[in-house]
Amino acid sequence: MSDQNVLEELKADYRERTPGSKAIWEENRNGLVDGVGSQPRYVEPYPLAIESASGSTIRDVDGNEYVDVFNCFGGVPMLGHAPKAVRNAVGSQLEEGLVYGHPYPKQLEYTNALTDRYPMIDRLRLANSGTEANMNAIRLARSYTGRSKIVKIEGTYHGSFDDVFVSTMPTVDDAGTREAPTPRPNGAGVPDSVLEETIVAPFNDPEALESILHAHEGEIAAIIVEPVPMYATLVEPRDGYLQDVSSLAAEHGAVFVVDEVKTGCRIAYGGACEYYDLEPDLVTLGKAIGGGLPAGAFGGDAEIMREMSFQGRGRGNTENVGTYNANPLLVSAGSAVLEELTPEAYDRLEAHSERIAASFEDVLRDEGITATVQHLPSVGYVHFGIDTDVTDYRTGSGQRFDTAIQYWFAALEAGILPPPKTSAWYLTTAHTDADVDTIVEANKSALAALS
Ligand SMILES: Cc1ncc(COP(=O)(O)O)c(C=O)c1O
């Protein structure tokens, strides 16, 4: 059967099983653009509408149940959907008030839980999203260094604000050389002036970064990296690469910002900083630290963080503001989750992720499907159509996203829900060994349906 016919057949099955989702989408799209909360959630012919979710299970409005391996791009609590610890903590917070705009005792417990995992954080502030955390980290770096340009890595995502909405997924033909990529806006609306301030470097290439830093000597305020790029990919850093970036940042007077919004408290107790033995100037966090509530945090070196401290100087050199900053619901939910996420929990998340990756590799080989699988504790990604190691954006850029879309529909039919249109997994501690059996079997039958 041709690829197009396979997809049409899978979509026909989807339509048959999900008429309720279609009806909801028809109504929703008259209000929300495309009937969804953000573009990546949109699926042709229409997105799946959810009735409820608990533990590792998510149910659509037509009564179909799936083992959830999407988990809202890592935004679902690391303990699974609606965990008791979060319900209890948020429930009592609801009785005590939703938002104060003043300090309160529970803040301390939460910030201690974060600094225990990230000992390089001397001081921090809380925010409401990963986007806000990175926006503030960059502003801090600019304030601290008195410089305005930043370096980001090609193919990485740091949130939806202009400075970093650049070269997240550029068309390679239109993006200059690999060593010195041309900054490309992520769609219209990003001013040209931003493209002057955001310099783009390839991942896993310290020499290229060094050349860029020399070319912009004295101009770079911050180098911001996703330690493991995970925007439609999963790229592991080569041994020593992140340490090289750290040294180069120090050598050239730039602030080294590690964006742990996705990896933080997910791939290890102390996130990528622990996993790769890093001590950045600033760390940004989100997702897993929020226990399912909108979350962000940024912090690090006391001297840099002092830029936004009063310290007898009026408002501080730069200001950090936000009505809902350090909000009690986030603090309650986040504390409840972090308390149960022990170092041992990460061993189980690794064992489960390892099993899924290994079974994917076996089935892909058996079915004769070309793909490269990469994984870390609790997360993994299949690059369809790629038969070499993915080491940066460009080595993964020939991915067959059309195969990933087919896989998504086939996986749903087999009883698991991956991220929309994507061949990735995000695990929580709610996934049991039996759930992993289900995921492995579902992947087998989904991939068999494609070949
Ligand atoms: C690495 C990284 N940084 C920042 C963000 C932005 O976080 P948020 O969606 O909470 O604004 C994301 C979101 O996926 C992310 O993956």
CSV table of C-alpha atoms and ligand atoms in Angstrom, one decimal:
chain,number,residue,atom,x,y,z
A,1,MET,CA,0.0,0.0,0.0
A,2,SER,CA,1.3,3.5,-0.7
A,3,ASP,CA,2.2,5.8,2.2
A,4,GLN,CA,-0.8,8.0,1.3
A,5,ASN,CA,-3.2,5.1,1.4
A,6,VAL,CA,-1.8,3.8,4.7
A,7,LEU,CA,-2.4,7.3,6.2
A,8,GLU,CA,-5.9,7.6,4.7
A,9,GLU,CA,-6.9,4.2,6.1
A,10,LEU,CA,-5.5,5.1,9.6
A,11,LYS,CA,-7.4,8.4,9.5
A,12,ALA,CA,-10.6,6.6,8.5
A,13,ASP,CA,-10.2,4.3,11.6
A,14,TYR,CA,-9.6,7.4,13.7
A,15,ARG,CA,-12.7,9.1,12.5
A,16,GLU,CA,-14.8,6.0,13.2
A,17,ARG,CA,-13.5,5.7,16.8
A,18,THR,CA,-13.7,9.4,17.7
A,19,PRO,CA,-16.9,11.1,16.5
A,20,GLY,CA,-17.2,12.9,19.8
A,21,SER,CA,-13.8,14.5,19.4
A,22,LYS,CA,-14.9,15.8,16.0
A,23,ALA,CA,-18.1,17.3,17.4
A,24,ILE,CA,-16.2,19.1,20.1
A,25,TRP,CA,-13.6,20.4,17.7
A,26,GLU,CA,-16.4,21.7,15.3
A,27,GLU,CA,-17.7,23.8,18.2
A,28,ASN,CA,-14.3,24.7,19.6
A,29,ARG,CA,-12.9,26.1,16.4
A,30,ASN,CA,-15.5,28.8,16.3
A,31,GLY,CA,-13.8,30.2,19.4
A,32,LEU,CA,-10.2,29.0,19.8
A,33,VAL,CA,-8.1,29.3,16.7
A,34,ASP,CA,-8.2,25.8,15.1
A,35,GLY,CA,-10.0,24.7,18.2
A,36,VAL,CA,-6.7,24.2,20.1
A,37,GLY,CA,-4.6,25.9,22.7
A,38,SER,CA,-1.4,26.0,20.7
A,39,GLN,CA,-0.3,25.0,17.2
A,40,PRO,CA,1.5,21.7,18.0
A,41,ARG,CA,-1.7,20.4,19.5
A,42,TYR,CA,-3.5,20.5,16.1
A,43,VAL,CA,-3.9,17.3,14.3
A,44,GLU,CA,-5.5,16.8,10.8
A,45,PRO,CA,-8.5,16.0,10.5
A,46,TYR,CA,-9.2,17.1,14.1
A,47,PRO,CA,-7.5,16.8,17.5
A,48,LEU,CA,-8.5,14.2,20.1
A,49,ALA,CA,-10.8,15.6,22.8
A,50,ILE,CA,-10.2,14.4,26.4
A,51,GLU,CA,-12.8,13.5,29.0
A,52,SER,CA,-10.5,12.8,31.9
A,53,ALA,CA,-7.1,11.4,33.0
A,54,SER,CA,-5.8,9.6,36.0
A,55,GLY,CA,-2.4,7.9,36.7
A,56,SER,CA,-1.0,6.7,33.5
A,57,THR,CA,-4.4,6.5,31.7
A,58,ILE,CA,-6.1,9.2,29.6
A,59,ARG,CA,-9.7,8.8,28.2
A,60,ASP,CA,-11.2,10.6,25.2
A,61,VAL,CA,-14.7,11.8,25.0
A,62,ASP,CA,-15.8,8.7,23.1
A,63,GLY,CA,-14.7,6.4,25.9
A,64,ASN,CA,-11.4,5.2,24.3
A,65,GLU,CA,-8.7,4.7,26.9
A,66,TYR,CA,-5.0,5.1,26.2
A,67,VAL,CA,-1.8,4.7,28.2
A,68,ASP,CA,-0.6,8.3,28.0
A,69,VAL,CA,3.0,8.7,26.8
A,70,PHE,CA,2.4,12.3,25.7
A,71,ASN,CA,1.8,13.7,29.1
A,72,CYS,CA,1.4,17.2,27.8
A,73,PHE,CA,5.0,17.5,26.5
A,74,GLY,CA,6.2,16.8,30.1
A,75,GLY,CA,3.7,19.1,31.8
A,76,VAL,CA,1.7,16.4,33.5
A,77,PRO,CA,3.0,15.8,37.1
A,78,MET,CA,5.9,13.4,37.1
A,79,LEU,CA,3.7,11.2,39.4
A,80,GLY,CA,1.1,10.8,36.6
A,81,HIS,CA,-2.3,12.4,36.1
A,82,ALA,CA,-4.2,13.8,39.1
A,83,PRO,CA,-1.9,12.2,41.7
A,84,LYS,CA,-3.3,12.1,45.3
A,85,ALA,CA,-0.4,14.1,46.7
A,86,VAL,CA,-1.2,17.0,44.3
A,87,ARG,CA,-4.9,16.8,44.9
A,88,ASN,CA,-4.4,16.9,48.7
A,89,ALA,CA,-1.8,19.7,48.6
A,90,VAL,CA,-3.8,21.9,46.1
A,91,GLY,CA,-7.1,21.1,47.9
A,92,SER,CA,-5.8,22.4,51.2
A,93,GLN,CA,-4.2,25.4,49.5
A,94,LEU,CA,-7.6,26.2,47.9
A,95,GLU,CA,-9.0,26.5,51.5
A,96,GLU,CA,-6.2,28.8,52.5
A,97,GLY,CA,-6.3,31.2,49.6
A,98,LEU,CA,-5.3,31.2,46.0
A,99,VAL,CA,-2.9,34.1,45.7
A,100,TYR,CA,-1.5,36.5,48.2
A,101,GLY,CA,1.0,38.8,46.6
A,102,HIS,CA,3.0,38.4,49.8
A,103,PRO,CA,5.7,36.0,51.1
A,104,TYR,CA,4.3,32.9,52.9
A,105,PRO,CA,5.9,30.0,54.7
A,106,LYS,CA,5.4,27.3,52.0
A,107,GLN,CA,7.6,29.2,49.6
A,108,LEU,CA,10.6,28.3,51.6
A,109,GLU,CA,9.9,24.5,51.5
A,110,TYR,CA,9.6,24.7,47.7
A,111,THR,CA,12.7,26.8,47.1
A,112,ASN,CA,14.6,24.5,49.4
A,113,ALA,CA,13.4,21.5,47.4
A,114,LEU,CA,14.7,23.1,44.2
A,115,THR,CA,18.1,24.3,45.6
A,116,ASP,CA,18.6,20.8,47.1
A,117,ARG,CA,18.4,19.4,43.5
A,118,TYR,CA,20.3,22.3,42.0
A,119,PRO,CA,23.1,23.3,44.5
A,120,MET,CA,24.5,25.9,42.0
A,121,ILE,CA,21.4,28.0,42.6
A,122,ASP,CA,22.3,30.5,45.2
A,123,ARG,CA,19.2,32.6,44.6
A,124,LEU,CA,16.1,32.1,42.5
A,125,ARG,CA,12.8,33.6,41.5
A,126,LEU,CA,9.6,31.8,40.5
A,127,ALA,CA,7.7,32.4,37.3
A,128,ASN,CA,4.6,31.1,35.5
A,129,SER,CA,6.1,29.3,32.5
A,130,GLY,CA,9.4,28.2,31.0
A,131,THR,CA,9.1,31.1,28.6
A,132,GLU,CA,9.1,33.6,31.4
A,133,ALA,CA,12.0,31.8,33.1
A,134,ASN,CA,14.2,32.1,30.0
A,135,MET,CA,13.1,35.6,29.3
A,136,ASN,CA,14.1,36.7,32.7
A,137,ALA,CA,17.4,34.8,32.6
A,138,ILE,CA,18.4,36.5,29.4
A,139,ARG,CA,17.4,39.9,30.8
A,140,LEU,CA,19.5,39.2,33.9
A,141,ALA,CA,22.5,38.2,31.7
A,142,ARG,CA,22.2,41.4,29.7
A,143,SER,CA,21.9,43.5,32.8
A,144,TYR,CA,24.9,41.8,34.4
A,145,THR,CA,27.2,42.0,31.4
A,146,GLY,CA,26.0,45.3,29.9
A,147,ARG,CA,25.9,43.5,26.5
A,148,SER,CA,22.9,42.7,24.3
A,149,LYS,CA,23.6,39.8,22.0
A,150,ILE,CA,22.9,36.2,22.9
A,151,VAL,CA,24.0,32.9,21.4
A,152,LYS,CA,21.4,30.1,21.0
A,153,ILE,CA,21.8,26.7,19.4
A,154,GLU,CA,20.2,25.8,16.1
A,155,GLY,CA,17.1,23.6,16.5
A,156,THR,CA,16.5,24.4,20.1
A,157,TYR,CA,13.4,25.8,21.7
A,158,HIS,CA,13.4,28.1,24.8
A,159,GLY,CA,9.9,29.5,24.7
A,160,SER,CA,7.8,31.8,22.7
A,161,PHE,CA,9.4,35.2,23.2
A,162,ASP,CA,11.1,37.0,20.3
A,163,ASP,CA,14.8,36.8,21.4
A,164,VAL,CA,14.8,33.0,21.2
A,165,PHE,CA,12.0,32.4,18.7
A,166,VAL,CA,14.8,32.1,16.2
A,167,SER,CA,16.1,29.0,14.3
A,168,THR,CA,14.0,26.6,16.3
A,169,MET,CA,13.3,24.5,13.2
A,170,PRO,CA,14.6,26.3,10.2
A,171,THR,CA,14.6,25.0,6.7
A,172,VAL,CA,18.2,23.9,6.2
A,173,ASP,CA,18.5,25.2,2.6
A,174,ASP,CA,17.6,28.6,3.9
A,175,ALA,CA,19.8,28.7,7.0
A,176,GLY,CA,23.4,29.3,5.9
A,177,THR,CA,26.3,27.0,6.8
A,178,ARG,CA,26.3,24.4,9.6
A,179,GLU,CA,29.2,26.1,11.4
A,180,ALA,CA,27.7,29.6,11.4
A,181,PRO,CA,23.9,29.3,10.7
A,182,THR,CA,21.9,32.3,9.5
A,183,PRO,CA,19.4,33.2,12.2
A,184,ARG,CA,15.9,32.5,10.9
A,185,PRO,CA,12.7,33.7,12.5
A,186,ASN,CA,10.2,31.1,13.7
A,187,GLY,CA,7.5,32.6,11.5
A,188,ALA,CA,6.4,36.1,10.9
A,189,GLY,CA,6.2,38.7,13.7
A,190,VAL,CA,9.8,38.4,15.0
A,191,PRO,CA,11.4,41.8,14.2
A,192,ASP,CA,14.5,41.9,12.1
A,193,SER,CA,16.3,43.7,14.9
A,194,VAL,CA,16.0,40.4,17.0
A,195,LEU,CA,17.9,38.6,14.2
A,196,GLU,CA,20.8,41.1,14.8
A,197,GLU,CA,20.9,40.2,18.5
A,198,THR,CA,20.5,36.5,18.4
A,199,ILE,CA,23.4,34.6,17.1
A,200,VAL,CA,22.9,30.9,16.2
A,201,ALA,CA,25.5,28.1,16.7
A,202,PRO,CA,25.4,24.4,15.9
A,203,PHE,CA,25.0,21.9,18.8
A,204,ASN,CA,27.9,19.6,19.8
A,205,ASP,CA,30.5,21.8,18.1
A,206,PRO,CA,32.7,23.7,20.5
A,207,GLU,CA,35.0,24.9,17.7
A,208,ALA,CA,32.2,26.5,15.8
A,209,LEU,CA,31.0,28.2,19.0
A,210,GLU,CA,34.5,29.4,19.7
A,211,SER,CA,34.8,31.0,16.2
A,212,ILE,CA,31.4,32.7,16.8
A,213,LEU,CA,32.5,34.1,20.1
A,214,HIS,CA,35.7,35.4,18.6
A,215,ALA,CA,33.8,37.1,15.8
A,216,HIS,CA,31.6,38.8,18.4
A,217,GLU,CA,34.2,39.4,21.1
A,218,GLY,CA,32.8,41.5,24.0
A,219,GLU,CA,29.3,41.5,22.6
A,220,ILE,CA,27.7,38.3,23.9
A,221,ALA,CA,25.7,38.5,27.1
A,222,ALA,CA,24.6,34.9,27.3
A,223,ILE,CA,25.0,31.5,25.8
A,224,ILE,CA,21.7,29.6,26.3
A,225,VAL,CA,21.6,25.9,25.7
A,226,GLU,CA,19.0,23.1,26.0
A,227,PRO,CA,21.4,20.5,27.4
A,228,VAL,CA,19.5,17.9,25.4
A,229,PRO,CA,17.7,19.5,22.5
A,230,MET,CA,14.2,18.0,22.5
A,231,TYR,CA,12.3,20.1,20.0
A,232,ALA,CA,11.1,17.4,17.6
A,233,THR,CA,14.2,15.4,18.4
A,234,LEU,CA,16.3,14.2,21.2
A,235,VAL,CA,20.1,14.9,20.8
A,236,GLU,CA,22.5,13.9,23.5
A,237,PRO,CA,25.5,16.1,24.1
A,238,ARG,CA,28.9,14.6,23.3
A,239,ASP,CA,31.1,13.9,26.3
A,240,GLY,CA,32.6,17.1,27.4
A,241,TYR,CA,30.6,19.4,25.0
A,242,LEU,CA,28.6,21.1,27.7
A,243,GLN,CA,31.7,21.6,29.8
A,244,ASP,CA,33.4,23.2,26.8
A,245,VAL,CA,30.4,25.6,26.4
A,246,SER,CA,30.7,26.5,30.0
A,247,SER,CA,34.5,27.2,29.7
A,248,LEU,CA,34.0,29.2,26.5
A,249,ALA,CA,31.3,31.3,28.1
A,250,ALA,CA,33.6,32.0,31.1
A,251,GLU,CA,36.5,32.8,28.8
A,252,HIS,CA,34.4,35.3,26.7
A,253,GLY,CA,32.6,36.9,29.6
A,254,ALA,CA,29.2,35.5,28.7
A,255,VAL,CA,26.6,34.1,31.2
A,256,PHE,CA,26.1,30.4,30.7
A,257,VAL,CA,22.4,29.6,30.9
A,258,VAL,CA,21.2,26.0,31.0
A,259,ASP,CA,17.6,25.7,30.0
A,260,GLU,CA,16.3,22.8,32.0
A,261,VAL,CA,12.6,23.4,31.4
A,262,LYS,CA,12.3,20.0,29.8
A,263,THR,CA,15.1,18.0,31.4
A,264,GLY,CA,14.8,19.5,34.9
A,265,CYS,CA,13.9,17.1,37.7
A,266,ARG,CA,13.0,14.7,34.8
A,267,ILE,CA,16.1,13.0,33.6
A,268,ALA,CA,17.7,12.8,37.0
A,269,TYR,CA,17.0,14.1,40.6
A,270,GLY,CA,19.1,17.2,39.7
A,271,GLY,CA,18.2,17.2,36.0
A,272,ALA,CA,20.8,17.6,33.3
A,273,CYS,CA,23.1,19.5,35.6
A,274,GLU,CA,23.5,16.4,37.7
A,275,TYR,CA,23.3,14.0,34.8
A,276,TYR,CA,26.1,15.8,32.9
A,277,ASP,CA,27.9,17.2,35.9
A,278,LEU,CA,27.4,20.9,35.1
A,279,GLU,CA,27.6,24.1,37.1
A,280,PRO,CA,26.0,26.8,34.9
A,281,ASP,CA,25.8,30.5,35.9
A,282,LEU,CA,22.0,30.3,35.6
A,283,VAL,CA,19.5,27.5,35.4
A,284,THR,CA,15.9,27.8,34.1
A,285,LEU,CA,13.2,25.3,35.1
A,286,GLY,CA,9.6,24.6,34.3
A,287,LYS,CA,7.2,21.6,33.6
A,288,ALA,CA,8.3,18.9,36.1
A,289,ILE,CA,8.8,21.4,38.9
A,290,GLY,CA,5.2,22.5,38.7
A,291,GLY,CA,3.3,19.3,39.6
A,292,GLY,CA,0.9,20.0,36.7
A,293,LEU,CA,0.5,23.8,37.4
A,294,PRO,CA,1.9,26.5,35.1
A,295,ALA,CA,5.5,26.7,36.3
A,296,GLY,CA,8.8,28.4,35.8
A,297,ALA,CA,11.9,29.2,37.9
A,298,PHE,CA,15.2,30.7,37.2
A,299,GLY,CA,18.2,31.1,39.4
A,300,GLY,CA,21.9,30.6,40.0
A,301,ASP,CA,25.0,32.7,40.9
A,302,ALA,CA,24.2,35.1,43.7
A,303,GLU,CA,26.2,37.9,42.0
A,304,ILE,CA,24.1,37.7,38.8
A,305,MET,CA,20.8,37.3,40.6
A,306,ARG,CA,21.7,40.4,42.6
A,307,GLU,CA,21.0,42.4,39.5
A,308,MET,CA,17.3,42.2,40.4
A,309,SER,CA,17.8,42.7,44.1
A,310,PHE,CA,17.0,46.0,45.9
A,311,GLN,CA,20.2,45.8,47.9
A,312,GLY,CA,19.7,49.4,48.9
A,313,ARG,CA,19.7,50.6,45.3
A,314,GLY,CA,16.1,51.4,44.7
A,315,ARG,CA,14.5,48.8,42.4
A,316,GLY,CA,17.6,46.8,41.4
A,317,ASN,CA,19.5,47.2,38.1
A,318,THR,CA,16.8,45.2,36.4
A,319,GLU,CA,13.3,44.3,37.4
A,320,ASN,CA,11.5,41.0,37.7
A,321,VAL,CA,7.7,41.4,38.0
A,322,GLY,CA,4.6,39.2,37.6
A,323,THR,CA,1.2,39.2,39.4
A,324,TYR,CA,1.2,35.5,39.8
A,325,ASN,CA,4.9,35.0,40.5
A,326,ALA,CA,5.5,32.5,43.3
A,327,ASN,CA,1.8,31.6,43.4
A,328,PRO,CA,0.7,29.3,46.2
A,329,LEU,CA,-0.9,26.7,43.9
A,330,LEU,CA,2.3,26.1,42.0
A,331,VAL,CA,4.3,26.0,45.2
A,332,SER,CA,1.8,23.5,46.8
A,333,ALA,CA,1.6,21.2,43.8
A,334,GLY,CA,5.3,21.4,43.0
A,335,SER,CA,6.4,20.6,46.6
A,336,ALA,CA,4.0,17.6,46.7
A,337,VAL,CA,5.5,16.1,43.6
A,338,LEU,CA,9.2,16.9,44.3
A,339,GLU,CA,8.8,15.2,47.7
A,340,GLU,CA,7.8,11.9,46.2
A,341,LEU,CA,10.3,12.0,43.3
A,342,THR,CA,13.1,10.3,45.1
A,343,PRO,CA,16.4,9.4,43.5
A,344,GLU,CA,15.2,5.8,43.3
A,345,ALA,CA,12.2,6.9,41.2
A,346,TYR,CA,14.6,8.0,38.5
A,347,ASP,CA,16.2,4.5,38.3
A,348,ARG,CA,12.7,3.1,37.5
A,349,LEU,CA,12.1,5.8,34.9
A,350,GLU,CA,15.4,4.9,33.3
A,351,ALA,CA,14.7,1.2,33.3
A,352,HIS,CA,11.3,1.8,31.7
A,353,SER,CA,12.7,4.2,29.1
A,354,GLU,CA,15.5,1.8,28.3
A,355,ARG,CA,13.0,-1.1,27.7
A,356,ILE,CA,10.8,1.1,25.4
A,357,ALA,CA,13.9,2.2,23.4
A,358,ALA,CA,15.2,-1.4,23.0
A,359,SER,CA,11.9,-2.7,21.9
A,360,PHE,CA,11.5,0.1,19.4
A,361,GLU,CA,14.9,-0.8,18.0
A,362,ASP,CA,14.0,-4.5,17.7
A,363,VAL,CA,10.7,-3.9,16.0
A,364,LEU,CA,12.1,-1.2,13.6
A,365,ARG,CA,14.7,-3.7,12.5
A,366,ASP,CA,12.2,-6.6,12.2
A,367,GLU,CA,9.8,-4.4,10.2
A,368,GLY,CA,12.7,-3.0,8.0
A,369,ILE,CA,11.9,0.6,8.9
A,370,THR,CA,14.8,3.0,8.9
A,371,ALA,CA,15.0,5.1,12.1
A,372,THR,CA,17.3,6.2,14.9
A,373,VAL,CA,16.1,5.9,18.5
A,374,GLN,CA,17.6,8.0,21.3
A,375,HIS,CA,16.5,8.0,24.9
A,376,LEU,CA,17.2,9.2,28.4
A,377,PRO,CA,15.6,8.4,31.7
A,378,SER,CA,11.8,8.9,31.2
A,379,VAL,CA,12.0,10.3,27.7
A,380,GLY,CA,12.8,9.1,24.2
A,381,TYR,CA,12.4,9.9,20.5
A,382,VAL,CA,12.3,8.0,17.2
A,383,HIS,CA,13.8,9.8,14.2
A,384,PHE,CA,12.1,8.1,11.3
A,385,GLY,CA,14.1,7.9,8.1
A,386,ILE,CA,17.5,8.6,9.8
A,387,ASP,CA,20.1,5.8,9.9
A,388,THR,CA,22.9,7.7,11.6
A,389,ASP,CA,23.4,9.1,15.1
A,390,VAL,CA,21.6,12.4,15.5
A,391,THR,CA,24.2,14.8,16.8
A,392,ASP,CA,22.8,18.2,16.0
A,393,TYR,CA,19.8,19.8,14.2
A,394,ARG,CA,21.1,19.2,10.7
A,395,THR,CA,21.8,15.5,11.2
A,396,GLY,CA,18.2,15.0,12.3
A,397,SER,CA,16.7,17.4,9.8
A,398,GLY,CA,15.9,14.8,7.1
A,399,GLN,CA,13.4,13.1,9.5
A,400,ARG,CA,10.3,11.6,7.9
A,401,PHE,CA,7.7,13.5,9.8
A,402,ASP,CA,5.1,11.8,7.5
A,403,THR,CA,6.0,8.4,9.0
A,404,ALA,CA,5.7,9.9,12.5
A,405,ILE,CA,2.2,11.1,11.7
A,406,GLN,CA,1.2,7.6,10.5
A,407,TYR,CA,2.8,6.1,13.6
A,408,TRP,CA,0.7,8.5,15.8
A,409,PHE,CA,-2.6,7.3,14.3
A,410,ALA,CA,-1.5,3.7,14.5
A,411,ALA,CA,-0.3,4.0,18.1
A,412,LEU,CA,-3.7,5.4,19.1
A,413,GLU,CA,-5.4,2.5,17.6
A,414,ALA,CA,-3.1,0.2,19.5
A,415,GLY,CA,-4.0,1.9,22.8
A,416,ILE,CA,-1.3,4.4,23.6
A,417,LEU,CA,-1.3,8.2,23.2
A,418,PRO,CA,2.0,9.7,22.0
A,419,PRO,CA,2.6,13.5,21.6
A,420,PRO,CA,0.5,14.8,18.7
A,421,LYS,CA,1.9,13.7,15.3
A,422,THR,CA,5.1,12.6,17.1
A,423,SER,CA,7.1,9.5,17.8
A,424,ALA,CA,8.3,10.3,21.3
A,425,TRP,CA,7.5,9.3,24.9
A,426,TYR,CA,7.4,11.1,28.2
A,427,LEU,CA,7.0,8.7,31.2
A,428,THR,CA,5.9,9.3,34.7
A,429,THR,CA,6.2,7.3,37.9
A,430,ALA,CA,2.6,6.2,37.4
A,431,HIS,CA,3.6,4.0,34.5
A,432,THR,CA,3.7,0.4,35.9
A,433,ASP,CA,5.7,-2.5,34.4
A,434,ALA,CA,2.3,-3.6,33.0
A,435,ASP,CA,1.9,-0.2,31.3
A,436,VAL,CA,5.4,-0.6,29.8
A,437,ASP,CA,4.3,-4.0,28.5
A,438,THR,CA,1.3,-2.3,26.9
A,439,ILE,CA,3.5,0.4,25.3
A,440,VAL,CA,5.9,-2.1,23.9
A,441,GLU,CA,3.1,-4.2,22.4
A,442,ALA,CA,1.3,-1.1,21.1
A,443,ASN,CA,4.5,0.0,19.4
A,444,LYS,CA,4.9,-3.4,17.8
A,445,SER,CA,1.5,-3.4,16.3
A,446,ALA,CA,1.7,0.3,15.3
A,447,LEU,CA,4.9,-0.2,13.4
A,448,ALA,CA,3.6,-3.3,11.8
A,449,ALA,CA,0.7,-1.3,10.5
A,450,LEU,CA,3.1,1.1,8.7
A,451,SER,CA,5.3,-1.4,6.9
B,1,LIG,C1,13.5,23.5,26.6
B,1,LIG,C2,12.3,24.4,26.8
B,1,LIG,N1,12.4,25.6,27.2
B,1,LIG,C3,11.4,26.4,27.4
B,1,LIG,C4,10.1,26.0,27.1
B,1,LIG,C5,8.9,26.9,27.3
B,1,LIG,O1,8.2,26.5,28.4
B,1,LIG,P1,6.7,27.0,28.5
B,1,LIG,O2,5.9,26.2,27.5
B,1,LIG,O3,6.3,26.6,29.9
B,1,LIG,O4,6.6,28.4,28.3
B,1,LIG,C6,9.9,24.7,26.6
B,1,LIG,C7,8.6,24.2,26.3
B,1,LIG,O5,8.4,23.1,25.8
B,1,LIG,C8,11.0,23.9,26.4
B,1,LIG,O6,10.9,22.6,26.0
